[in-house]
Coordinates of N, CA and C in Angstrom, one line a residue:
M1386 N 0.8 120.9 21.3 CA 1.8 119.9 21.8 C 2.7 119.5 20.6
A1387 N 4.0 119.6 20.8 CA 5.0 119.3 19.8 C 5.4 117.8 19.8
I1388 N 5.5 117.2 18.6 CA 5.9 115.8 18.5 C 7.5 115.8 18.4
L1389 N 8.1 115.0 19.3 CA 9.6 114.9 19.3 C 10.0 113.8 18.4
L1390 N 10.8 114.1 17.4 CA 11.4 113.1 16.5 C 12.8 112.8 16.9
G1391 N 13.3 111.6 16.4 CA 14.7 111.2 16.7 C 15.7 112.1 16.0
K1392 N 16.9 112.2 16.5 CA 17.9 113.0 15.9 C 18.7 112.1 14.9
V1393 N 19.2 112.8 13.9 CA 20.0 112.1 12.8 C 21.5 112.3 13.2
H1394 N 22.3 111.2 13.1 CA 23.7 111.3 13.5 C 24.4 111.9 12.3
G1395 N 24.9 113.1 12.4 CA 25.6 113.7 11.3 C 24.6 114.4 10.3
S1396 N 25.1 115.2 9.4 CA 24.2 115.9 8.5 C 23.9 115.0 7.3
L1397 N 22.8 115.3 6.7 CA 22.4 114.5 5.6 C 23.2 114.8 4.3
A1398 N 24.0 115.9 4.4 CA 24.9 116.3 3.2 C 25.9 115.2 3.0
R1399 N 26.3 114.4 4.0 CA 27.4 113.4 3.9 C 26.8 112.0 3.6
A1400 N 25.5 111.9 3.4 CA 24.9 110.6 3.1 C 25.4 110.0 1.9
G1401 N 25.8 108.7 2.0 CA 26.3 108.0 0.8 C 27.8 108.2 0.5
K1402 N 28.5 108.9 1.4 CA 29.9 109.2 1.1 C 30.8 108.0 0.8
V1403 N 30.7 107.0 1.7 CA 31.6 105.8 1.5 C 31.2 105.0 0.3
K1404 N 29.9 104.9 0.0 CA 29.5 104.1 -1.2 C 30.0 104.8 -2.5
N1405 N 29.9 106.1 -2.5 CA 30.3 106.8 -3.7 C 31.8 106.8 -3.9
Q1406 N 32.6 106.6 -2.8 CA 34.1 106.6 -2.9 C 34.6 105.2 -3.3
T1407 N 33.8 104.2 -3.1 CA 34.2 102.8 -3.3 C 34.3 102.6 -4.8
P1408 N 35.4 102.0 -5.3 CA 35.5 101.7 -6.7 C 34.5 100.6 -7.2
K1409 N 33.9 100.8 -8.4 CA 33.0 99.9 -8.9 C 33.7 98.6 -9.4
V1410 N 33.2 97.5 -8.9 CA 33.8 96.2 -9.4 C 32.7 95.4 -10.0
E1411 N 32.9 95.0 -11.2 CA 31.9 94.2 -12.0 C 31.6 92.9 -11.3
A1412 N 30.4 92.4 -11.3 CA 30.1 91.1 -10.7 C 30.6 90.0 -11.5
Q1413 N 31.2 89.0 -10.8 CA 31.8 87.8 -11.5 C 30.7 86.8 -11.8
E1414 N 30.9 86.1 -12.9 CA 29.9 85.0 -13.2 C 30.1 83.8 -12.3
K1415 N 29.1 83.3 -11.8 CA 29.1 82.2 -10.9 C 28.3 81.0 -11.4
A1416 N 28.7 79.8 -11.0 CA 27.9 78.6 -11.4 C 26.5 78.7 -10.7
K1417 N 25.5 78.3 -11.3 CA 24.2 78.4 -10.6 C 24.1 77.3 -9.5
K1418 N 23.4 77.7 -8.5 CA 23.2 76.8 -7.3 C 22.1 75.7 -7.6
P1419 N 22.3 74.5 -7.1 CA 21.3 73.5 -7.4 C 20.0 73.9 -6.7
T1420 N 18.8 73.5 -7.3 CA 17.5 73.7 -6.7 C 16.8 72.4 -6.5
G1421 N 15.7 72.4 -5.7 CA 14.9 71.3 -5.6 C 15.5 70.1 -5.0
R1422 N 15.4 68.9 -5.6 CA 15.9 67.7 -5.1 C 17.4 67.7 -5.0
A1423 N 18.1 68.3 -6.0 CA 19.6 68.4 -5.9 C 20.1 69.2 -4.7
K1424 N 19.3 70.3 -4.3 CA 19.7 71.1 -3.2 C 19.5 70.3 -1.9
K1425 N 18.4 69.6 -1.8 CA 18.1 68.7 -0.6 C 19.2 67.7 -0.5
R1426 N 19.6 67.1 -1.6 CA 20.7 66.1 -1.6 C 22.0 66.6 -1.1
E1427 N 22.3 67.8 -1.5 CA 23.6 68.5 -1.1 C 23.5 68.8 0.4
M1428 N 22.4 69.3 0.9 CA 22.2 69.6 2.3 C 22.3 68.3 3.1
Y1429 N 21.7 67.2 2.7 CA 21.8 66.0 3.4 C 23.2 65.5 3.5
N1430 N 24.0 65.6 2.3 CA 25.4 65.1 2.3 C 26.2 66.0 3.2
R1431 N 26.0 67.3 3.2 CA 26.8 68.2 4.1 C 26.5 68.0 5.6
R1432 N 25.2 67.8 5.9 CA 24.9 67.7 7.3 C 25.0 66.3 7.9
I1433 N 24.5 65.3 7.2 CA 24.5 64.0 7.9 C 25.6 63.1 7.4
V1434 N 25.9 63.0 6.2 CA 26.9 62.0 5.7 C 28.3 62.4 6.1
S1435 N 28.6 63.6 5.9 CA 30.0 64.0 6.2 C 30.3 64.2 7.7
N1436 N 29.3 64.5 8.5 CA 29.5 64.7 9.9 C 29.5 63.3 10.6
A1437 N 30.6 63.0 11.2 CA 30.7 61.7 11.9 C 29.9 61.9 13.2
T1438 N 29.5 60.8 13.8 CA 28.8 60.8 15.1 C 29.8 61.0 16.2
T1439 N 29.4 61.6 17.3 CA 30.2 61.8 18.4 C 30.3 60.5 19.3
I1440 N 30.9 60.6 20.4 CA 31.2 59.5 21.3 C 29.9 58.8 21.7
N1441 N 28.9 59.6 22.1 CA 27.6 59.1 22.6 C 26.6 58.7 21.4
G1442 N 27.1 58.8 20.2 CA 26.3 58.4 19.1 C 25.3 59.4 18.5
K1443 N 25.4 60.7 19.1 CA 24.6 61.8 18.6 C 25.3 62.6 17.5
R1444 N 24.5 63.1 16.6 CA 25.0 64.1 15.6 C 24.8 65.5 16.1
R1445 N 25.8 66.3 16.1 CA 25.6 67.7 16.5 C 25.7 68.6 15.2
L1446 N 24.7 69.3 14.8 CA 24.7 70.1 13.6 C 25.6 71.4 13.8
N1447 N 25.6 71.9 15.0 CA 26.4 73.1 15.2 C 27.2 72.9 16.5
P1448 N 28.2 72.0 16.5 CA 28.9 71.7 17.8 C 29.8 72.8 18.2
A1449 N 29.9 72.9 19.6 CA 30.8 73.8 20.1 C 32.2 73.2 20.0
P1450 N 33.3 74.1 19.9 CA 34.6 73.5 19.8 C 35.0 72.8 21.1
V1451 N 35.7 71.7 20.9 CA 36.1 70.8 22.0 C 37.4 71.4 22.6
K1452 N 37.3 71.6 24.0 CA 38.5 72.2 24.6 C 39.6 71.1 24.9

């Protein structure tokens, strides 16, 4: 009894074509992200302090756009 395996889309000879064509860009230096207490503080400020309450007094973390 033969085992049927899935087909590959396109030949494996073309594997990695786009990645190899893309020009290499060096990674830029970024400021380090806060960790621990500082990260929790940033999340609290972003979610609770800056988001004003709605009409019924509830806070919506991911509100749908108002029509």
